[in-house]
Short mmCIF file of C-alpha atoms in Angstrom, two decimals:
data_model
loop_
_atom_site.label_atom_id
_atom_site.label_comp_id
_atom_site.label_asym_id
_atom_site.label_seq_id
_atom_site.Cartn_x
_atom_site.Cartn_y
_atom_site.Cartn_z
CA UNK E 1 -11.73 16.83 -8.89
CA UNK E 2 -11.39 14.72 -5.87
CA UNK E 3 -10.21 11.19 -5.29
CA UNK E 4 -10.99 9.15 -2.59
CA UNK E 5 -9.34 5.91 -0.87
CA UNK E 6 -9.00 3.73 2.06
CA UNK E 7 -5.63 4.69 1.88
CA UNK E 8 -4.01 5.69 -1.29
CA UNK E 9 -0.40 4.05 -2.13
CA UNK E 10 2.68 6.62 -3.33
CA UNK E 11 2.69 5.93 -6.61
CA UNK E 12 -1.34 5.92 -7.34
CA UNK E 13 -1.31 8.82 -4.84
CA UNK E 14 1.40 10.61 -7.44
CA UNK E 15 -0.49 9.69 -10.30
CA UNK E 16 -4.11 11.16 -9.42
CA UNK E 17 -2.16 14.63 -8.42
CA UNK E 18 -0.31 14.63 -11.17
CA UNK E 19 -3.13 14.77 -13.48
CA UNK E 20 -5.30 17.42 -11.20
CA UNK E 21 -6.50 15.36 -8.45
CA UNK E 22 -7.06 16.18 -4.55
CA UNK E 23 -6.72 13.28 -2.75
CA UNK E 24 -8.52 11.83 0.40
CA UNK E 25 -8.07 9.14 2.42
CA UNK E 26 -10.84 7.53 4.72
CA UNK E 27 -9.63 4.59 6.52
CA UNK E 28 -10.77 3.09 9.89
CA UNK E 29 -9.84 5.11 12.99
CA UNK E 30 -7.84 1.96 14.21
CA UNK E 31 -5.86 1.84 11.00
CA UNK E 32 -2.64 3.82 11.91
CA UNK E 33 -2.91 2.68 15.84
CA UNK E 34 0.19 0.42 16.27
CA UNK E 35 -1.35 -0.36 19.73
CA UNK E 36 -4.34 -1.44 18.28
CA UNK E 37 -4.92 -5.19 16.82
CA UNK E 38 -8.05 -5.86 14.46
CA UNK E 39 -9.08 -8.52 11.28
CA UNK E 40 -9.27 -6.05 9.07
CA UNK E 41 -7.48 -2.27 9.83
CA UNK E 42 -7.41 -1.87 6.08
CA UNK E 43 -11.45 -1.00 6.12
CA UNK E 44 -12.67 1.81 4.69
CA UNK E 45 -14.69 3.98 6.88
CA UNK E 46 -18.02 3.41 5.34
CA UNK E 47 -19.94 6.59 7.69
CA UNK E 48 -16.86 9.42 6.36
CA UNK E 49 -16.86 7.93 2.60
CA UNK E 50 -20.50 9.08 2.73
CA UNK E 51 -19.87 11.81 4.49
CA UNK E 52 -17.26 12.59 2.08
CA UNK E 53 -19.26 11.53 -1.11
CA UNK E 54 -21.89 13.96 0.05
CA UNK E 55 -19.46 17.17 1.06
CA UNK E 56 -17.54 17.14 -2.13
CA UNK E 57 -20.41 16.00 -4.29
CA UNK E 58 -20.46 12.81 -6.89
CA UNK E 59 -19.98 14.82 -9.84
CA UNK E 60 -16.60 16.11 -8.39
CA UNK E 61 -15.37 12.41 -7.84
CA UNK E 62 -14.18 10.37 -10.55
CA UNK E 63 -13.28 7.67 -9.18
CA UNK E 64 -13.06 5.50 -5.48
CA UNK E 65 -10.01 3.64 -5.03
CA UNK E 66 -9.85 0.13 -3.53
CA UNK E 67 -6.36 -0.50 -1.99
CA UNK E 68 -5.47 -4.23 -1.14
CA UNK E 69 -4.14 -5.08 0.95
CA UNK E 70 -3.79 -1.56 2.40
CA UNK E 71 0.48 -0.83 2.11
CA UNK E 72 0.17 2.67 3.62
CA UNK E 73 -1.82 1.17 6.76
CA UNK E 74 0.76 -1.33 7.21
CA UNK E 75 -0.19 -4.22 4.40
CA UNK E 76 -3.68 -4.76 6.30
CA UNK E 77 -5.84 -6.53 4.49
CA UNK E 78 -9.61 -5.32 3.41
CA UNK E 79 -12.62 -7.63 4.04
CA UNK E 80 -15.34 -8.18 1.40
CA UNK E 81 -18.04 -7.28 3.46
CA UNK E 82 -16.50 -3.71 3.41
CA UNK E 83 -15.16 -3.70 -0.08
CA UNK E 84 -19.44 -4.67 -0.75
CA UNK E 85 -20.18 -1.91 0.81
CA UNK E 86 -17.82 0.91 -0.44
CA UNK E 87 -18.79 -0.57 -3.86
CA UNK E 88 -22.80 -0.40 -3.11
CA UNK E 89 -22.35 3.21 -2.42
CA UNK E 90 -20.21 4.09 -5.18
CA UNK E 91 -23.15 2.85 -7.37
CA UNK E 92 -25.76 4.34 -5.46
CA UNK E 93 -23.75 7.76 -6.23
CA UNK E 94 -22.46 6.79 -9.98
CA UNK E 95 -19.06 6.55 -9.14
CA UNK E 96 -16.64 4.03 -10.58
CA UNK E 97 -14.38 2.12 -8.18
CA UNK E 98 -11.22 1.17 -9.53
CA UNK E 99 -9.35 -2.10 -7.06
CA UNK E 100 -5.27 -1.25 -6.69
CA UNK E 101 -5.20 -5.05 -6.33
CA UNK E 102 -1.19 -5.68 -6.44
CA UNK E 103 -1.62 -7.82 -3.29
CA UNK E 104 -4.84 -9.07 -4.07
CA UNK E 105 -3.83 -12.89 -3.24
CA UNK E 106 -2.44 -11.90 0.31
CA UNK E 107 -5.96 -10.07 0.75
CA UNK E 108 -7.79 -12.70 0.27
CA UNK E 109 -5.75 -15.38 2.38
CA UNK E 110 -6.68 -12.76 5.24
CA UNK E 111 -9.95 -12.75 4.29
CA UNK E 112 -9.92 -16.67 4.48
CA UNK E 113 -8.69 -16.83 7.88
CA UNK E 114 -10.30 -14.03 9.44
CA UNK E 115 -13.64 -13.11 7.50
CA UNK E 116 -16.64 -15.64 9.00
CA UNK E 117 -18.31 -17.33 6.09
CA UNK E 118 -14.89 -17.86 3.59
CA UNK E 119 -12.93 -20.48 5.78
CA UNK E 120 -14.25 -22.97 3.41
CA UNK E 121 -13.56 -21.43 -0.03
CA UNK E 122 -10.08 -21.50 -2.18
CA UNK E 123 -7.67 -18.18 -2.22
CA UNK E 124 -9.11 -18.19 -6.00
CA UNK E 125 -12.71 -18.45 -4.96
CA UNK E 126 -12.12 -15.71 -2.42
CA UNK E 127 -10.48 -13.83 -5.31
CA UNK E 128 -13.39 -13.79 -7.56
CA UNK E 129 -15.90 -12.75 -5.24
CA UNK E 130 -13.65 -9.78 -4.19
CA UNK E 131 -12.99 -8.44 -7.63
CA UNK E 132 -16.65 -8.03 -8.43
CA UNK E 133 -16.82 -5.39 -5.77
CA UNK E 134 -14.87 -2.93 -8.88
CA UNK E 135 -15.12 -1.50 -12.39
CA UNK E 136 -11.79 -1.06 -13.03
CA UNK E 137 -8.48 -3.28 -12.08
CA UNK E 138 -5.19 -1.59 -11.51
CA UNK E 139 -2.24 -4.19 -10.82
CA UNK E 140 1.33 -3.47 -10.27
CA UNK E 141 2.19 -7.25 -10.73
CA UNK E 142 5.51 -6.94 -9.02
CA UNK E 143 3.80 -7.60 -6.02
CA UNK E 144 2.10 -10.59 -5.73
CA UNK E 145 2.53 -12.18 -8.99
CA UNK E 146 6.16 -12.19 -8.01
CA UNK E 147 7.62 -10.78 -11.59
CA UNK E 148 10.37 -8.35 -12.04
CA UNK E 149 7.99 -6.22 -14.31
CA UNK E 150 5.26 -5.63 -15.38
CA UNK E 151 1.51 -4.90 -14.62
CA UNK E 152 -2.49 -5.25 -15.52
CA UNK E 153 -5.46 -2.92 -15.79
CA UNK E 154 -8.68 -4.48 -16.49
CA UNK E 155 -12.24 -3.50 -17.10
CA UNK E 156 -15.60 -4.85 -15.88
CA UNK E 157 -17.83 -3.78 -18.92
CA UNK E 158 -18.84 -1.97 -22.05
CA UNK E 159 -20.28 1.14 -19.68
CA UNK E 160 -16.53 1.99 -19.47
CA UNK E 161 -15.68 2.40 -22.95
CA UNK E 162 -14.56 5.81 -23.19
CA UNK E 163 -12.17 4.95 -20.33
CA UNK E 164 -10.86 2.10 -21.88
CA UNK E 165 -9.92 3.33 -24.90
CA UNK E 166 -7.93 6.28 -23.80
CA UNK E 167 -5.93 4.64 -21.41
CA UNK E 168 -5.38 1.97 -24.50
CA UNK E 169 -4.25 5.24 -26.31
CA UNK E 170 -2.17 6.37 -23.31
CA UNK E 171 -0.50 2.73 -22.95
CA UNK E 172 0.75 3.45 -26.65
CA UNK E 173 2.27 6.49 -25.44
CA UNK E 174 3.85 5.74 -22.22
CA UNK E 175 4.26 2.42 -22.71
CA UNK E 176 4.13 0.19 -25.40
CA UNK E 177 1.10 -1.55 -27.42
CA UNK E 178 -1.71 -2.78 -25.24
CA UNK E 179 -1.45 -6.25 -25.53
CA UNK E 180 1.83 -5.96 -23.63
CA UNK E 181 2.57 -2.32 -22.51
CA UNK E 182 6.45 -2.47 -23.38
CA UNK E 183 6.86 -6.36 -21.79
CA UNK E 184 8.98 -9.07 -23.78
CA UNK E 185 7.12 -12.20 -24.63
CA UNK E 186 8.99 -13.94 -21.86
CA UNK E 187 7.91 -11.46 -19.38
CA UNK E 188 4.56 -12.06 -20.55
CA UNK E 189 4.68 -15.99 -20.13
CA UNK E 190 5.82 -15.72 -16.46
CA UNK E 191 3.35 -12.59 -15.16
CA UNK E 192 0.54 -15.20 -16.30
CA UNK E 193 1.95 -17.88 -14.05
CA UNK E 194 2.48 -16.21 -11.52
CA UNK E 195 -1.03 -14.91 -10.86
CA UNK E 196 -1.47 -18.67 -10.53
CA UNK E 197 1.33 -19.20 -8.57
CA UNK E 198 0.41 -16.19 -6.22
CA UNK E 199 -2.72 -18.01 -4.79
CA UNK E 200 -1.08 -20.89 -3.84
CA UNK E 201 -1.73 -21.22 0.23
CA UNK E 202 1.24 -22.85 1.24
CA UNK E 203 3.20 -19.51 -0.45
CA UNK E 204 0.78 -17.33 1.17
CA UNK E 205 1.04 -19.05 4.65
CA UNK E 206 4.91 -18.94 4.76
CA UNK E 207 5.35 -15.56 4.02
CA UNK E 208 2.60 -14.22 6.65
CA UNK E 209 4.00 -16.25 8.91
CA UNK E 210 7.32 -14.98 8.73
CA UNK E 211 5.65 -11.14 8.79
CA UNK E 212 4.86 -12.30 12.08
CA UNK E 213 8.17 -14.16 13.30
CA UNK E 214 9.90 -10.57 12.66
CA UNK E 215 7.11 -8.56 14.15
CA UNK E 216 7.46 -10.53 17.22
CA UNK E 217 11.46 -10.65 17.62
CA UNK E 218 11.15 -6.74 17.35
CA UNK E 219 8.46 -6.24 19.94
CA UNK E 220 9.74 -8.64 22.15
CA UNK E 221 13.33 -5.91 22.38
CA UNK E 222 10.87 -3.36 22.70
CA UNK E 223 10.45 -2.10 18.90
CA UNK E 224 6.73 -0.82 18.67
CA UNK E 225 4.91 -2.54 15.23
CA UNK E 226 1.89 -2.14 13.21
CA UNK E 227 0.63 -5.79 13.53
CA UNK E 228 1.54 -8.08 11.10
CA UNK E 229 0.53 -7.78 7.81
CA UNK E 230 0.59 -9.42 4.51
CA UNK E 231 3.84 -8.38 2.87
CA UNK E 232 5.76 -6.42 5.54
CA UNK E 233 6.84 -5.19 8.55
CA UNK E 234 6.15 -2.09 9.57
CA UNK E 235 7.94 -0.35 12.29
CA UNK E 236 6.46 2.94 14.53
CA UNK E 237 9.27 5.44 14.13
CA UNK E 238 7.45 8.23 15.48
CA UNK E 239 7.34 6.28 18.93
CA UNK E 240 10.74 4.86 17.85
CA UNK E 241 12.45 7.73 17.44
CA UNK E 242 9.60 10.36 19.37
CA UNK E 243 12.35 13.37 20.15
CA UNK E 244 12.51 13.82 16.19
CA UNK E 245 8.90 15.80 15.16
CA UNK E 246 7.25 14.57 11.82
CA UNK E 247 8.42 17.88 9.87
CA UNK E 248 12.20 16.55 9.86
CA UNK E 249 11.29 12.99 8.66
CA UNK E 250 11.53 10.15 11.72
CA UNK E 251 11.04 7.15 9.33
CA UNK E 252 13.61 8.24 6.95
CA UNK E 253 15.98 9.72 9.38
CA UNK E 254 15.29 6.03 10.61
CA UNK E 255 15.87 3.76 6.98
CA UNK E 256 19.15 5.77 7.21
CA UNK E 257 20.19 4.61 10.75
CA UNK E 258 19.36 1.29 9.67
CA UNK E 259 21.18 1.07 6.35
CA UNK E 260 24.52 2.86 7.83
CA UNK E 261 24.80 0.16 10.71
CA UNK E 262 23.38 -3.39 8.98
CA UNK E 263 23.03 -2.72 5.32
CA UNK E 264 19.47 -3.37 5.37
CA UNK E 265 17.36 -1.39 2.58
CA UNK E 266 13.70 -0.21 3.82
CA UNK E 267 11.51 2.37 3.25
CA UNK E 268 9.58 5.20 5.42
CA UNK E 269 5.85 5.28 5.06
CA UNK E 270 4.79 8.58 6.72
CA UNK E 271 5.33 12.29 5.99
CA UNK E 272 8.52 11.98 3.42
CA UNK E 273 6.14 9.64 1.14
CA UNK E 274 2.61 11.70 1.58
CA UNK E 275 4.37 14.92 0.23
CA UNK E 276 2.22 18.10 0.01
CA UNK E 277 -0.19 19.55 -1.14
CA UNK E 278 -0.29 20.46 -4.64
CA UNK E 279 -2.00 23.24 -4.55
CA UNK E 280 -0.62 24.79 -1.24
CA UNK E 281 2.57 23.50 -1.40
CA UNK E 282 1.88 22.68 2.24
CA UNK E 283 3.16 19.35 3.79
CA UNK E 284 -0.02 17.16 3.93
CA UNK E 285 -0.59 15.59 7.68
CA UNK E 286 0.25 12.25 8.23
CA UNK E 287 -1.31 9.68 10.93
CA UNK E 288 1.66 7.79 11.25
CA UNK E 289 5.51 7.88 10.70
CA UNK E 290 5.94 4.51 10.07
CA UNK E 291 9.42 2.32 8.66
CA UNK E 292 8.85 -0.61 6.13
CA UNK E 293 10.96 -3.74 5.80
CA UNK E 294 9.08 -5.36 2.79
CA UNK E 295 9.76 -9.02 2.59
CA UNK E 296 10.32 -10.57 -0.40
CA UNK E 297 8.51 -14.27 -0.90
CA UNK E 298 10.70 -17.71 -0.74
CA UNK E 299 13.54 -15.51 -0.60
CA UNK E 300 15.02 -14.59 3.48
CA UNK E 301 15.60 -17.31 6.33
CA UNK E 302 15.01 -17.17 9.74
CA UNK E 303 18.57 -16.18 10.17
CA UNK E 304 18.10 -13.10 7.96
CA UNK E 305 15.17 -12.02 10.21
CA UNK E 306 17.37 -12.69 13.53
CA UNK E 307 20.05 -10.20 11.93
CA UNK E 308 17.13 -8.03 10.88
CA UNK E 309 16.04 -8.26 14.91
CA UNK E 310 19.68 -7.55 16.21
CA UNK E 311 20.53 -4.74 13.62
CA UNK E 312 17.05 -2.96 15.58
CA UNK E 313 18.43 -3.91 18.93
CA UNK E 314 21.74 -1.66 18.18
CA UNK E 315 19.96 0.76 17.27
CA UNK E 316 17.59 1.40 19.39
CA UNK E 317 20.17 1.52 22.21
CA UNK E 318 21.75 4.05 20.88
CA UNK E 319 18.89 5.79 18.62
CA UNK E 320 18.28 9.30 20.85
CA UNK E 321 21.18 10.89 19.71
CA UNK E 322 20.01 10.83 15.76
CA UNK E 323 18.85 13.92 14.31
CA UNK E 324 15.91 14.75 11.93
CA UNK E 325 16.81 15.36 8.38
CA UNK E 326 15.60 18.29 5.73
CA UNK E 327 15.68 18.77 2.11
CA UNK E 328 18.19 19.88 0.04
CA UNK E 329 16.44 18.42 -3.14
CA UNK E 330 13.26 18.20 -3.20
CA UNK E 331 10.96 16.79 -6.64
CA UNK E 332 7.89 18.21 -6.85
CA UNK E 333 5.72 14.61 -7.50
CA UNK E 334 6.60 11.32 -5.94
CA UNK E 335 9.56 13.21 -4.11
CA UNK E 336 10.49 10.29 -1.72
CA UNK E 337 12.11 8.05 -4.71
CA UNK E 338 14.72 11.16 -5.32
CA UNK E 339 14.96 13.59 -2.66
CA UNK E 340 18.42 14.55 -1.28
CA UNK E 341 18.68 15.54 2.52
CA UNK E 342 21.31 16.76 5.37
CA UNK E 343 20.79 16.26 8.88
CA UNK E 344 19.08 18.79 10.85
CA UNK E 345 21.94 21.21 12.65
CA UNK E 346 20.00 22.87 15.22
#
């Protein structure tokens, strides 16, 4: 079986190989271009999902997967003219299409103020219209519903039965009983306000905004960025750090430099997080080695995101002399979360 996705994140990634899944991404050609600006770079290709569709054939396919906004690509949003689409073909071939929606409100405030015929429509409004293009919600709601814990899957209809109940049956066994999959009532209480709270503009507008104060501060000392995106900032380590190839780990070697010189906790996005193949054990290509600083909302001042800007300025004038790292731990699913590593000696 094969899985397709704009771009799949780690952990849904991990998840679909676990159980037996190959995986395949399709995004826009623009997507992993850090020179490249665009509304929408989290698009699916609509042309290669066909292509796809029809190489590996429907029956093979068990599912499409929706990401928005698109973290892999750089927290890029998705428009609903190409979420339509995907969803129009997935019908046309019988294929369910299951939304990874955990920053479904920041999606649809892009959609709002880049997507012609939605300026006039709420961030709920816009969120409505976006989740009919699915069958299946998946949401880890520790994104944009801004809880500690905690998450939703939802299903459009009846046709989905079978599916429903055995991942009611697998909630039981993994994590608690369905009505609140391991959560304490109070955990409950705020998840449903803050899927409220998430839509709220002014929240949405203040965070993107300060995506883009720290994507600018960075470019402007000559740190080359994915443009801004809903929930992060995402840094091009491969052009960053270009003497250090993308077997021995740039955007890691990277999150290190960082964290040994300012403290500051990020994350690589690139060939440490797409892992291999699991039936080759080969490492799976990457098209980008990318570094994420993930913002949390209503949290950080400008004066974090200056120290943020001057932490990247000391390193990048001294960043040619650090060396790519290798394993010497290495999980065999979601590896990035528990590897172990030693710097390159030769």
């Amino acid at each position: 079986m094969t899985v397709i996705s704009n771009f799949f994140f780690d952990t849904t990634q991990g998840h679909s190989q676990w159980n037996g899944c190959r995986i395949v991404n399709v995004p826009v050609e623009s997507a992993f271009d850090t020179s490249v600006k665009a509304d929408f770079k989290g698009n699916f290709d609509i042309d290669l999902l066909q292509q796809t569709i029809e190489q590996i054939g429907p029956r093979h396919i068990p599912y499409i997967v929706s990401t928005i906004t698109c973290n892999s690509a750089g927290g890029q949003p998705v428009s609903i003219e190409n979420l339509k689409q995907v969803y129009e073909l997935a019908q046309l071939y019988e294929i369910p299409v299951v939304m990874d929606c955990a920053r479904f409100a920041e999606n649809a405030y892009f959609v709002k103020q880049r997507e012609p015929g939605y300026s006039h429509l709420t961030i709920e409004e816009i969120t409505h219209i976006t989740f009919q293009y699915a069958d299946i919600l998946s949401m880890s709601a520790k994104k944009d519903a801004m809880v500690p814990i905690g998450g939703l899957l939802a299903f459009k209809d009846r046709s989905l039965d079978d599916v429903y109940h055995e991942c009611r049956t697998l909630c039981v066994l993994q994590e608690g009983f369905p009505t609140y999959g391991g959560l304490e009532g109070g955990a409950m209480e705020r998840l449903a306000v803050g899927l409220y709270e998430a839509m709220r503009e002014e929240w949405l507008a203040s965070r993107i905004q300060q995506i883009q104060y720290l994507v600018d501060g960075l470019e402007n000392i000559g740190v080359q960025c994915q443009q801004a995106g809903g929930h992060a900032v995402f840094i091009d380590a491969g052009k960053m750090l270009s003497h250090i190839p993308q077997s021995e780990f740039p955007g890691h070697v990277l999150a290190c430099e960082l964290y040994r010189v300012a403290g500051i906790r990020s994350a690589e996005i690139g060939s440490l997080l797409i892992g291999r193949d699991p039936e080759t054990g080969l490492q799976l290509p990457s098209p980008a080695e990318l570094l994420r600083l993930a913002i949390p909302r209503a949290t950080y001042t400008s004066a974090h995101l200056d120290y943020v800007i001057h932490a990247f300025e000391m390193v990048l004038n001294d960043c040619s002399r650090l060396k790519g790292m290798t394993f010497t731990y290495e999980p065999p699913v979601l590896r990035h979360f528990n590897a172990q590593f030693t710097e390159v000696t030769t």
